[in-house]
Amino acid sequence: MRVVFCCTDTKAQPWLDGLRAALPGAEIALWSPGEHPADYAVVWAPPQAFFDEQTGLKGIFNIGAGVDALLKLRLPAGVPLVRLDDAGMSVQMAEFVCHAVIRHFRAFDAYQADAAKGLWSYRKPRLRQDYPVGVMGLGVLGQRVAKALTQFDFSVSGWSRSAKLLDGVRCFHGQDGLDDFLAASRILVCLLPLTPETEGLLRRENLSRLLPGAYLINVARGGHLVDDDLLALLESGHLEGASLDVFRQEPLPAGHAFWQHPKITITPHTSARTMREESVAQIAAKILAMQHGATSDRLAGVVDPKKGY
Ligand code: NDP
Ligand code: OXD
């Protein structure tokens, strides 16, 4: 069995070592053009040329949760595309989102600014019931985030494509449920995959439906957000602020209006990082399962190309 590794912006050697340890007996190779085809591919943002010459693949493993960039390439037909299924990301996402929600709700930025000026100032406590949180996307990451927020006693709603029943979370679904979901939310967390259906969903029309004084946390993809609509709604005061981890262009270009905006907190696509050890273990286990005859419907994280996630 031959496994080829083709991941841009990734230090290859520790992955190759990890895969060799987890799959003894397999040939694990770093891709270079013109080599003989592999059985399995481990990828992150590979060039089209990689897939053009991989004619014998039985499985493609993405070392991230989102596959929006991969699905823009011409992939070999009928080969299962498998994304990371948590692999240590959901706990990080829960930490990140709870931190962002609490920082906003408890006005910690304002206290920090006061302290920098030597001010000992109390602010009126905000009431939790005035800050209901809506989580868009109730998948692997969204469910963990929603659950973590309920543990701080926030009122939490969630929105997904299919109907869900989650303890302590008011669930909405489908296009028909979107307006009511938005109208019930003051803090909005986006954890949707980027697909043709979700592209640009964080636009003026939808963000305007949030409760006044809303706050946006986008940890999914920059393509969900219409940047100018966010700026206009911050200007109008309908939105009080935003915490953005993802952007249409990454790194966020110097000079982009978001950088200097006093109501926007920026992080560099770091809310949930790929954890190498967990990811190698997950991918290796799936490769072994496929080698032993498991069909893709038996594996978690297999992407449905029709749905785009
Ligand atoms: P999942 O596939 O497990 O969950 C996706 C959720 O979105 C599901 O609940 C799905 O609904 C819902 N959804 C998809 N399309 C629609 C739609 N049109 N309308 C309503 N709901 C929809 O993904 P993950 O939770 O693992 O990851 C989510 C995204 O987070 C990734 O795609 C990636 O872009 C982003 N991400 C960002 C990271 C970062 O560091 N910033 C790190 C990791 C991921 P249903 O349950 O009904 O299918
Ligand atoms: C991912 C990401 O999709 O890092 O895993 O954004």
Coordinates of C-alpha atoms and ligand atoms in Angstrom, one line a residue, residues 64-68 83-86 89 93 136-143 159-164 173-175 190-195 197-198 201 218-221 224 245-246 269-274 307 309, ligand 1:
G64 CA -8.7 19.8 7.9
A65 CA -12.4 19.9 8.6
G66 CA -13.4 22.2 5.7
V67 CA -13.3 20.9 2.2
D68 CA -14.5 24.0 0.3
R83 CA -12.4 15.2 6.2
L84 CA -11.2 15.4 9.8
D85 CA -13.9 14.4 12.1
D86 CA -13.1 16.5 15.2
M89 CA -10.6 20.5 17.0
M93 CA -13.4 25.6 19.0
M136 CA -25.2 28.3 12.8
G137 CA -24.1 24.8 11.9
L138 CA -24.8 22.0 14.4
G139 CA -22.2 19.5 13.2
V140 CA -19.2 18.1 14.9
L141 CA -17.9 21.6 16.0
G142 CA -21.2 23.4 16.3
Q143 CA -22.7 20.9 18.7
W159 CA -29.5 26.1 13.1
S160 CA -28.7 23.3 10.7
R161 CA -29.9 21.9 7.4
S162 CA -31.7 18.8 8.9
A163 CA -33.8 18.8 12.0
K164 CA -32.0 18.1 15.3
H173 CA -33.5 24.0 10.6
G174 CA -33.6 24.7 6.9
Q175 CA -34.3 27.9 5.0
C190 CA -21.0 30.8 12.3
L191 CA -19.8 27.2 12.1
L192 CA -21.2 26.3 8.7
P193 CA -19.2 24.7 5.9
L194 CA -18.7 27.0 3.0
T195 CA -20.9 25.7 0.1
E197 CA -25.8 27.5 -0.3
T198 CA -24.0 29.1 2.6
L201 CA -25.1 34.1 4.3
N218 CA -17.2 34.0 12.5
V219 CA -15.0 30.9 12.9
A220 CA -16.0 29.1 9.7
R221 CA -14.9 30.7 6.4
H224 CA -19.7 33.4 4.6
D245 CA -11.0 34.3 12.7
V246 CA -11.4 33.7 9.0
H269 CA -7.5 31.4 11.4
T270 CA -6.5 29.8 14.6
S271 CA -9.7 29.0 16.5
A272 CA -9.2 25.2 16.0
R273 CA -5.9 24.0 14.7
T274 CA -5.3 20.6 13.2
K307 CA -24.1 18.8 -0.3
Y309 CA -19.6 19.1 3.1
Ligands
NDP1 P1 -20.0 19.4 9.9 O1 -20.1 19.0 8.5 O2 -19.8 18.4 11.0 O3 -21.2 20.4 10.3 C1 -21.7 21.2 9.4 C2 -23.1 21.8 9.9 O4 -23.5 22.8 9.1 C3 -24.1 20.7 10.0 O5 -24.9 20.8 11.1 C4 -25.0 21.0 8.8 O6 -26.3 20.6 8.8 C5 -24.9 22.5 8.7 N1 -25.2 23.0 7.4 C6 -24.5 22.8 6.2 N2 -25.1 23.4 5.2 C7 -26.2 24.0 5.7 C8 -27.2 24.8 5.2 N3 -27.3 25.1 3.8 N4 -28.2 25.3 6.0 C9 -28.2 25.0 7.3 N5 -27.2 24.3 7.9 C10 -26.2 23.8 7.1 O7 -18.7 20.4 10.0 P2 -17.8 20.8 11.2 O8 -18.6 21.1 12.4 O9 -16.7 19.7 11.4 O10 -17.0 22.1 10.7 C11 -17.7 23.2 10.3 C12 -16.8 24.2 9.5 O11 -15.9 24.8 10.4 C13 -15.9 23.5 8.5 O12 -16.5 23.3 7.3 C14 -14.8 24.6 8.4 O13 -15.1 25.5 7.3 C15 -14.9 25.4 9.7 N6 -13.6 25.2 10.5 C16 -12.9 26.3 10.8 C17 -11.7 26.1 11.6 C18 -11.0 27.3 12.0 O14 -9.9 27.2 12.6 N7 -11.5 28.5 11.8 C19 -11.3 24.8 12.0 C20 -12.1 23.7 11.6 C21 -13.3 23.9 10.9 P3 -26.8 19.0 9.0 O15 -26.3 18.6 10.4 O16 -28.2 19.1 8.9 O17 -26.0 18.3 7.9

